[in-house]
PDB file of C-alpha atoms in Angstrom:
ATOM      1  CA  ASN A   7     -10.360  18.206  -0.096  1.00  0.00           C
ATOM      2  CA  ALA A   8      -7.241  17.546   1.936  1.00  0.00           C
ATOM      3  CA  GLY A   9      -7.603  13.799   1.379  1.00  0.00           C
ATOM      4  CA  VAL A  10      -5.809  11.701   4.008  1.00  0.00           C
ATOM      5  CA  THR A  11      -3.663  13.628   6.475  1.00  0.00           C
ATOM      6  CA  GLN A  12      -1.207  12.190   8.972  1.00  0.00           C
ATOM      7  CA  THR A  13       0.570  13.793  11.901  1.00  0.00           C
ATOM      8  CA  PRO A  14       3.337  13.970  12.877  1.00  0.00           C
ATOM      9  CA  LYS A  15       5.565  13.565   9.806  1.00  0.00           C
ATOM     10  CA  PHE A  16       8.554  12.461  11.875  1.00  0.00           C
ATOM     11  CA  ARG A  17       9.016  11.324  15.454  1.00  0.00           C
ATOM     12  CA  ILE A  18      11.794   9.863  17.562  1.00  0.00           C
ATOM     13  CA  LEU A  19      10.761   7.855  20.619  1.00  0.00           C
ATOM     14  CA  LYS A  20      12.733   6.278  23.400  1.00  0.00           C
ATOM     15  CA  ILE A  21      12.174   2.611  24.226  1.00  0.00           C
ATOM     16  CA  GLY A  22       9.141   2.252  26.463  1.00  0.00           C
ATOM     17  CA  GLN A  23       7.528   5.571  25.523  1.00  0.00           C
ATOM     18  CA  SER A  24       4.028   5.748  24.081  1.00  0.00           C
ATOM     19  CA  MET A  25       2.542   7.894  21.343  1.00  0.00           C
ATOM     20  CA  THR A  26      -0.464   8.257  19.078  1.00  0.00           C
ATOM     21  CA  LEU A  27      -0.185   8.611  15.313  1.00  0.00           C
ATOM     22  CA  GLN A  28      -3.031  10.693  13.992  1.00  0.00           C
ATOM     23  CA  CYS A  29      -4.911  10.018  10.754  1.00  0.00           C
ATOM     24  CA  ALA A  30      -7.846  11.950   9.353  1.00  0.00           C
ATOM     25  CA  GLN A  31      -9.733  11.873   6.066  1.00  0.00           C
ATOM     26  CA  ASP A  32     -12.308  14.269   4.678  1.00  0.00           C
ATOM     27  CA  MET A  33     -13.766  12.057   1.946  1.00  0.00           C
ATOM     28  CA  ASN A  34     -16.442  10.431   4.116  1.00  0.00           C
ATOM     29  CA  HIS A  35     -14.886   7.008   3.553  1.00  0.00           C
ATOM     30  CA  ASN A  36     -16.095   4.129   5.690  1.00  0.00           C
ATOM     31  CA  TYR A  37     -12.963   2.031   5.332  1.00  0.00           C
ATOM     32  CA  MET A  38      -9.682   3.046   6.954  1.00  0.00           C
ATOM     33  CA  TYR A  39      -6.387   1.184   7.300  1.00  0.00           C
ATOM     34  CA  TRP A  40      -3.029   1.416   9.002  1.00  0.00           C
ATOM     35  CA  TYR A  41       0.031  -0.056   7.275  1.00  0.00           C
ATOM     36  CA  ARG A  42       3.695  -0.093   8.179  1.00  0.00           C
ATOM     37  CA  GLN A  43       6.581  -0.251   5.735  1.00  0.00           C
ATOM     38  CA  ASP A  44       9.943  -1.491   6.903  1.00  0.00           C
ATOM     39  CA  PRO A  45      13.062  -0.763   4.800  1.00  0.00           C
ATOM     40  CA  GLY A  46      13.124  -2.853   1.610  1.00  0.00           C
ATOM     41  CA  MET A  47       9.773  -4.397   2.403  1.00  0.00           C
ATOM     42  CA  GLY A  48       6.217  -4.006   1.250  1.00  0.00           C
ATOM     43  CA  LEU A  49       3.450  -2.492   3.305  1.00  0.00           C
ATOM     44  CA  LYS A  50       1.947  -4.695   6.001  1.00  0.00           C
ATOM     45  CA  LEU A  51      -1.521  -4.167   7.449  1.00  0.00           C
ATOM     46  CA  ILE A  52      -1.642  -3.379  11.176  1.00  0.00           C
ATOM     47  CA  TYR A  53      -5.320  -2.632  11.821  1.00  0.00           C
ATOM     48  CA  TYR A  54      -8.309  -1.645   9.793  1.00  0.00           C
ATOM     49  CA  SER A  55     -11.835  -0.318  10.292  1.00  0.00           C
ATOM     50  CA  VAL A  56     -14.980  -0.718   8.201  1.00  0.00           C
ATOM     51  CA  GLY A  57     -16.852   2.072   9.952  1.00  0.00           C
ATOM     52  CA  ALA A  58     -17.099   4.126  13.105  1.00  0.00           C
ATOM     53  CA  GLY A  59     -16.966   1.883  16.159  1.00  0.00           C
ATOM     54  CA  ILE A  60     -15.708  -1.160  14.218  1.00  0.00           C
ATOM     55  CA  THR A  61     -12.052  -2.188  14.122  1.00  0.00           C
ATOM     56  CA  ASP A  62     -10.190  -5.404  13.427  1.00  0.00           C
ATOM     57  CA  LYS A  63      -6.649  -6.746  13.411  1.00  0.00           C
ATOM     58  CA  GLY A  64      -4.519  -7.004  10.338  1.00  0.00           C
ATOM     59  CA  GLU A  65      -1.346  -8.985   9.738  1.00  0.00           C
ATOM     60  CA  VAL A  66       0.926  -7.323  12.348  1.00  0.00           C
ATOM     61  CA  PRO A  67      -1.216  -5.895  15.204  1.00  0.00           C
ATOM     62  CA  ASN A  68       0.997  -6.683  18.209  1.00  0.00           C
ATOM     63  CA  GLY A  69       2.131  -3.585  20.099  1.00  0.00           C
ATOM     64  CA  TYR A  70      -0.559  -1.346  18.620  1.00  0.00           C
ATOM     65  CA  ASN A  71      -4.108  -0.274  19.371  1.00  0.00           C
ATOM     66  CA  VAL A  72      -6.684   1.658  17.394  1.00  0.00           C
ATOM     67  CA  SER A  73     -10.033   3.320  17.885  1.00  0.00           C
ATOM     68  CA  ARG A  74     -12.589   4.696  15.464  1.00  0.00           C
ATOM     69  CA  SER A  75     -15.016   7.003  17.236  1.00  0.00           C
ATOM     70  CA  THR A  76     -15.795   9.067  14.127  1.00  0.00           C
ATOM     71  CA  THR A  77     -15.838   8.429  10.383  1.00  0.00           C
ATOM     72  CA  GLU A  78     -13.054  10.967   9.866  1.00  0.00           C
ATOM     73  CA  ASP A  79     -10.419   9.895  12.403  1.00  0.00           C
ATOM     74  CA  PHE A  80      -8.493   6.667  12.901  1.00  0.00           C
ATOM     75  CA  PRO A  81      -5.648   7.116  15.420  1.00  0.00           C
ATOM     76  CA  LEU A  82      -2.997   4.437  15.963  1.00  0.00           C
ATOM     77  CA  ARG A  83      -1.646   4.063  19.485  1.00  0.00           C
ATOM     78  CA  LEU A  84       1.806   2.643  20.247  1.00  0.00           C
ATOM     79  CA  GLU A  85       2.220   1.469  23.818  1.00  0.00           C
ATOM     80  CA  LEU A  86       5.710   0.736  25.177  1.00  0.00           C
ATOM     81  CA  ALA A  87       7.608   1.524  21.991  1.00  0.00           C
ATOM     82  CA  ALA A  88      10.259  -0.988  20.907  1.00  0.00           C
ATOM     83  CA  PRO A  89      13.065  -0.700  18.291  1.00  0.00           C
ATOM     84  CA  SER A  90      11.149  -3.227  16.147  1.00  0.00           C
ATOM     85  CA  GLN A  91       8.466  -0.560  15.660  1.00  0.00           C
ATOM     86  CA  THR A  92      10.883   1.697  13.811  1.00  0.00           C
ATOM     87  CA  SER A  93       9.144   2.045  10.474  1.00  0.00           C
ATOM     88  CA  VAL A  94       7.169   4.317   8.183  1.00  0.00           C
ATOM     89  CA  TYR A  95       3.466   4.245   8.962  1.00  0.00           C
ATOM     90  CA  PHE A  96       0.834   4.871   6.318  1.00  0.00           C
ATOM     91  CA  CYS A  97      -2.842   5.479   6.866  1.00  0.00           C
ATOM     92  CA  ALA A  98      -5.294   4.861   4.032  1.00  0.00           C
ATOM     93  CA  SER A  99      -9.017   5.253   3.477  1.00  0.00           C
ATOM     94  CA  GLY A 100     -11.396   3.850   0.902  1.00  0.00           C
ATOM     95  CA  GLU A 101     -14.977   3.710  -0.193  1.00  0.00           C
ATOM     96  CA  GLN A 102     -17.133   0.710   0.460  1.00  0.00           C
ATOM     97  CA  GLY A 103     -16.987  -1.467  -2.615  1.00  0.00           C
ATOM     98  CA  GLY A 104     -14.140   0.491  -4.126  1.00  0.00           C
ATOM     99  CA  VAL A 105     -10.745  -1.064  -3.616  1.00  0.00           C
ATOM    100  CA  ASP A 106      -9.380   1.114  -6.435  1.00  0.00           C
ATOM    101  CA  THR A 107     -10.192   4.159  -4.371  1.00  0.00           C
ATOM    102  CA  GLN A 108      -7.908   3.474  -1.446  1.00  0.00           C
ATOM    103  CA  TYR A 109      -6.082   6.713  -0.820  1.00  0.00           C
ATOM    104  CA  PHE A 110      -2.918   6.873   1.232  1.00  0.00           C
ATOM    105  CA  GLY A 111      -1.603   9.584   3.487  1.00  0.00           C
ATOM    106  CA  PRO A 112       1.997  10.855   3.212  1.00  0.00           C
ATOM    107  CA  GLY A 113       3.250   8.692   6.075  1.00  0.00           C
ATOM    108  CA  THR A 114       4.820   9.116   9.523  1.00  0.00           C
ATOM    109  CA  ARG A 115       8.467   8.131   9.913  1.00  0.00           C
ATOM    110  CA  LEU A 116       8.984   6.755  13.415  1.00  0.00           C
ATOM    111  CA  THR A 117      12.324   5.884  14.984  1.00  0.00           C
ATOM    112  CA  VAL A 118      12.531   4.119  18.341  1.00  0.00           C
ATOM    113  CA  LEU A 119      15.922   4.360  20.056  1.00  0.00           C
TER     114      LEU A 119
ATOM    115  CA  ASP B   7       5.260 -16.621   3.870  1.00  0.00           C
ATOM    116  CA  GLN B   8       5.100 -14.002   1.157  1.00  0.00           C
ATOM    117  CA  GLN B   9       1.826 -14.236  -0.704  1.00  0.00           C
ATOM    118  CA  VAL B  10       2.755 -11.504  -3.199  1.00  0.00           C
ATOM    119  CA  LYS B  11       6.266 -11.552  -4.613  1.00  0.00           C
ATOM    120  CA  GLN B  12       8.162  -9.029  -6.644  1.00  0.00           C
ATOM    121  CA  ASN B  13      11.462 -10.732  -7.309  1.00  0.00           C
ATOM    122  CA  SER B  14      13.226  -7.830  -8.986  1.00  0.00           C
ATOM    123  CA  PRO B  15      14.228  -5.162  -6.457  1.00  0.00           C
ATOM    124  CA  SER B  16      15.188  -2.757  -9.226  1.00  0.00           C
ATOM    125  CA  LEU B  17      14.880  -2.158 -12.957  1.00  0.00           C
ATOM    126  CA  SER B  18      16.610   0.401 -15.148  1.00  0.00           C
ATOM    127  CA  VAL B  19      15.377   1.339 -18.635  1.00  0.00           C
ATOM    128  CA  GLN B  20      16.009   4.024 -21.215  1.00  0.00           C
ATOM    129  CA  GLU B  21      13.469   6.761 -21.839  1.00  0.00           C
ATOM    130  CA  GLY B  22      11.087   5.777 -24.618  1.00  0.00           C
ATOM    131  CA  ARG B  23      11.577   2.041 -24.141  1.00  0.00           C
ATOM    132  CA  ILE B  24       9.199  -0.423 -22.503  1.00  0.00           C
ATOM    133  CA  SER B  25       9.338  -1.117 -18.772  1.00  0.00           C
ATOM    134  CA  ILE B  26       8.036  -4.501 -17.609  1.00  0.00           C
ATOM    135  CA  LEU B  27       7.507  -5.078 -13.910  1.00  0.00           C
ATOM    136  CA  ASN B  28       6.588  -8.549 -12.712  1.00  0.00           C
ATOM    137  CA  CYS B  29       4.622  -9.915  -9.785  1.00  0.00           C
ATOM    138  CA  ASP B  30       3.768 -13.438  -8.637  1.00  0.00           C
ATOM    139  CA  TYR B  31       1.211 -14.510  -6.067  1.00  0.00           C
ATOM    140  CA  THR B  32       0.526 -17.725  -4.193  1.00  0.00           C
ATOM    141  CA  ASN B  33      -2.932 -17.234  -2.670  1.00  0.00           C
ATOM    142  CA  SER B  34      -5.573 -18.545  -5.081  1.00  0.00           C
ATOM    143  CA  MET B  35      -8.256 -16.598  -3.161  1.00  0.00           C
ATOM    144  CA  PHE B  36      -6.949 -13.307  -4.525  1.00  0.00           C
ATOM    145  CA  ASP B  37      -9.342 -11.994  -7.158  1.00  0.00           C
ATOM    146  CA  TYR B  38      -8.297  -8.397  -7.597  1.00  0.00           C
ATOM    147  CA  PHE B  39      -4.848  -7.027  -8.260  1.00  0.00           C
ATOM    148  CA  LEU B  40      -3.500  -3.507  -8.166  1.00  0.00           C
ATOM    149  CA  TRP B  41      -0.344  -1.593  -8.923  1.00  0.00           C
ATOM    150  CA  TYR B  42       0.678   1.361  -6.792  1.00  0.00           C
ATOM    151  CA  LYS B  43       3.375   3.899  -7.510  1.00  0.00           C
ATOM    152  CA  LYS B  44       5.372   5.518  -4.719  1.00  0.00           C
ATOM    153  CA  TYR B  45       7.699   8.488  -4.804  1.00  0.00           C
ATOM    154  CA  PRO B  46      10.118   9.113  -1.912  1.00  0.00           C
ATOM    155  CA  ALA B  47       8.546  10.726   1.173  1.00  0.00           C
ATOM    156  CA  GLU B  48       5.035  10.286  -0.238  1.00  0.00           C
ATOM    157  CA  GLY B  49       2.293   7.726   0.233  1.00  0.00           C
ATOM    158  CA  PRO B  50       1.542   5.161  -2.474  1.00  0.00           C
ATOM    159  CA  THR B  51      -0.855   6.251  -5.208  1.00  0.00           C
ATOM    160  CA  PHE B  52      -3.122   3.924  -7.143  1.00  0.00           C
ATOM    161  CA  LEU B  53      -2.020   3.317 -10.723  1.00  0.00           C
ATOM    162  CA  ILE B  54      -4.025   0.537 -12.346  1.00  0.00           C
ATOM    163  CA  SER B  55      -5.916  -2.597 -11.402  1.00  0.00           C
ATOM    164  CA  ILE B  56      -7.273  -5.797 -12.858  1.00  0.00           C
ATOM    165  CA  SER B  57      -9.998  -8.201 -11.854  1.00  0.00           C
ATOM    166  CA  SER B  58      -9.412 -11.937 -12.040  1.00  0.00           C
ATOM    167  CA  ILE B  59     -12.124 -12.217 -14.673  1.00  0.00           C
ATOM    168  CA  LYS B  60      -9.942 -10.287 -17.109  1.00  0.00           C
ATOM    169  CA  ASP B  61      -6.507 -10.939 -18.535  1.00  0.00           C
ATOM    170  CA  LYS B  62      -5.643  -7.414 -19.585  1.00  0.00           C
ATOM    171  CA  ASN B  63      -6.439  -3.874 -18.551  1.00  0.00           C
ATOM    172  CA  GLU B  64      -5.086  -0.786 -20.258  1.00  0.00           C
ATOM    173  CA  ASP B  65      -4.950   2.832 -19.180  1.00  0.00           C
ATOM    174  CA  GLY B  66      -2.943   5.121 -21.388  1.00  0.00           C
ATOM    175  CA  ARG B  67       0.720   4.131 -21.246  1.00  0.00           C
ATOM    176  CA  PHE B  68       0.050   1.521 -18.563  1.00  0.00           C
ATOM    177  CA  THR B  69      -1.152  -2.024 -19.207  1.00  0.00           C
ATOM    178  CA  VAL B  70      -1.527  -4.805 -16.675  1.00  0.00           C
ATOM    179  CA  PHE B  71      -1.593  -8.433 -17.779  1.00  0.00           C
ATOM    180  CA  LEU B  72      -2.872 -11.279 -15.623  1.00  0.00           C
ATOM    181  CA  ASN B  73      -2.058 -14.963 -16.123  1.00  0.00           C
ATOM    182  CA  LYS B  74      -4.200 -16.770 -13.559  1.00  0.00           C
ATOM    183  CA  SER B  75      -2.926 -20.241 -14.325  1.00  0.00           C
ATOM    184  CA  ALA B  76       0.638 -19.086 -13.648  1.00  0.00           C
ATOM    185  CA  LYS B  77      -0.442 -16.792 -10.780  1.00  0.00           C
ATOM    186  CA  HIS B  78       1.524 -14.034 -12.453  1.00  0.00           C
ATOM    187  CA  LEU B  79       0.845 -10.454 -13.393  1.00  0.00           C
ATOM    188  CA  SER B  80       2.924  -7.820 -15.090  1.00  0.00           C
ATOM    189  CA  LEU B  81       2.813  -4.070 -15.567  1.00  0.00           C
ATOM    190  CA  HIS B  82       3.937  -2.668 -18.905  1.00  0.00           C
ATOM    191  CA  ILE B  83       4.790   1.006 -19.284  1.00  0.00           C
ATOM    192  CA  VAL B  84       5.164   2.213 -22.872  1.00  0.00           C
ATOM    193  CA  PRO B  85       6.865   4.524 -23.565  1.00  0.00           C
ATOM    194  CA  SER B  86       8.748   4.958 -20.310  1.00  0.00           C
ATOM    195  CA  GLN B  87       9.385   8.510 -19.135  1.00  0.00           C
ATOM    196  CA  PRO B  88      11.829   9.865 -16.523  1.00  0.00           C
ATOM    197  CA  GLY B  89       8.844  10.898 -14.376  1.00  0.00           C
ATOM    198  CA  ASP B  90       7.923   7.212 -14.114  1.00  0.00           C
ATOM    199  CA  SER B  91      10.977   6.657 -11.914  1.00  0.00           C
ATOM    200  CA  ALA B  92       9.521   5.438  -8.608  1.00  0.00           C
ATOM    201  CA  VAL B  93       8.931   2.324  -6.545  1.00  0.00           C
ATOM    202  CA  TYR B  94       6.100   0.186  -7.929  1.00  0.00           C
ATOM    203  CA  PHE B  95       4.171  -2.071  -5.584  1.00  0.00           C
ATOM    204  CA  CYS B  96       2.030  -4.967  -6.658  1.00  0.00           C
ATOM    205  CA  ALA B  97      -0.916  -5.618  -4.328  1.00  0.00           C
ATOM    206  CA  ALA B  98      -3.704  -8.163  -4.147  1.00  0.00           C
ATOM    207  CA  THR B  99      -6.986  -8.563  -2.352  1.00  0.00           C
ATOM    208  CA  SER B 100      -9.993 -10.867  -2.251  1.00  0.00           C
ATOM    209  CA  GLY B 101     -13.663 -10.021  -2.249  1.00  0.00           C
ATOM    210  CA  GLY B 102     -14.308 -11.293   1.249  1.00  0.00           C
ATOM    211  CA  SER B 103     -11.421  -9.499   2.909  1.00  0.00           C
ATOM    212  CA  ASN B 104     -12.867  -5.998   3.411  1.00  0.00           C
ATOM    213  CA  TYR B 105     -10.477  -4.823   0.709  1.00  0.00           C
ATOM    214  CA  LYS B 106      -7.407  -5.465   2.815  1.00  0.00           C
ATOM    215  CA  LEU B 107      -4.383  -5.280   0.565  1.00  0.00           C
ATOM    216  CA  THR B 108      -1.407  -7.651   0.573  1.00  0.00           C
ATOM    217  CA  PHE B 109       1.643  -5.950  -0.902  1.00  0.00           C
ATOM    218  CA  GLY B 110       4.805  -7.147  -2.577  1.00  0.00           C
ATOM    219  CA  LYS B 111       8.168  -5.680  -1.589  1.00  0.00           C
ATOM    220  CA  GLY B 112       8.245  -3.292  -4.524  1.00  0.00           C
ATOM    221  CA  THR B 113      10.447  -2.707  -7.559  1.00  0.00           C
ATOM    222  CA  LEU B 114      12.454   0.489  -7.961  1.00  0.00           C
ATOM    223  CA  LEU B 115      12.131   1.635 -11.571  1.00  0.00           C
ATOM    224  CA  THR B 116      14.683   4.096 -12.896  1.00  0.00           C
ATOM    225  CA  VAL B 117      14.055   5.604 -16.316  1.00  0.00           C
ATOM    226  CA  ASN B 118      17.197   7.177 -17.717  1.00  0.00           C
ATOM    227  CA  PRO B 119      16.946  10.177 -20.089  1.00  0.00           C
TER     228      PRO B 119
END
C-alpha cells in the first residue's frame, strides 16, 4: 500500500493564481482531512469528508474548496491565492471509528508570492 | 483561542534519560488525546493515545498520563534515544466531532548522544 500520497511536493504560486492540491489514499478509508501547518504552529483543519459526496468545513476553510467524488481522492482547491495561504498542507485519512488510525501524507509546501 | 497548548517550544535531553513533554487543554468536551511525532519534510505519524476514561497508557518506551481534573497530559519517553529527536504534537478530539483533531503547536525534542 502506498498509504496517503500528495502531489505536488512543492509549489510556488503568484498572488491571484489558482491550483489544486491532490490527495489520494489506497486504504479504503471513509474519513479524509486537509490540514495546514504554518511556521511554529500546530496543524489546523481546513476541510474534512466522512465519505464520498460528503464534505464539511473545518477551522480555517476560507479561500479553499474541496470535493470528494470517490473514496480514494480528496483534492483541495485554492482559488485566488494569497500570501496568507503560504503554508505546508497535509492530507490525512482514517477509518470510521478509528481516530488512532489517521494516517498523514508527506505534505505539500506552498509559497504564494 | 488555543484549545490545546504545548507551552514548551523545545526540550533537550541526554540519551538514556527521561523526556517529559507536556500538554494542556481547555475544552472539557475532549475525550480522546493523541501524540504525534513529526520528522522534517514528513507528515505526522501516530505515536500513542489515551481515552478520557483512563489515566495512563503505556506502549514500550512511551507512556502517556492524563490528569482530567487539571486538563493536563504528558508524554514520557524512557529511555530517550537520538532517533526520538523530532517535533511532538499533542492532539485532542471528541466523540461527536467526526474525529477531527485539534493540535497543539508542538515541542521540538532533541536527544543528545
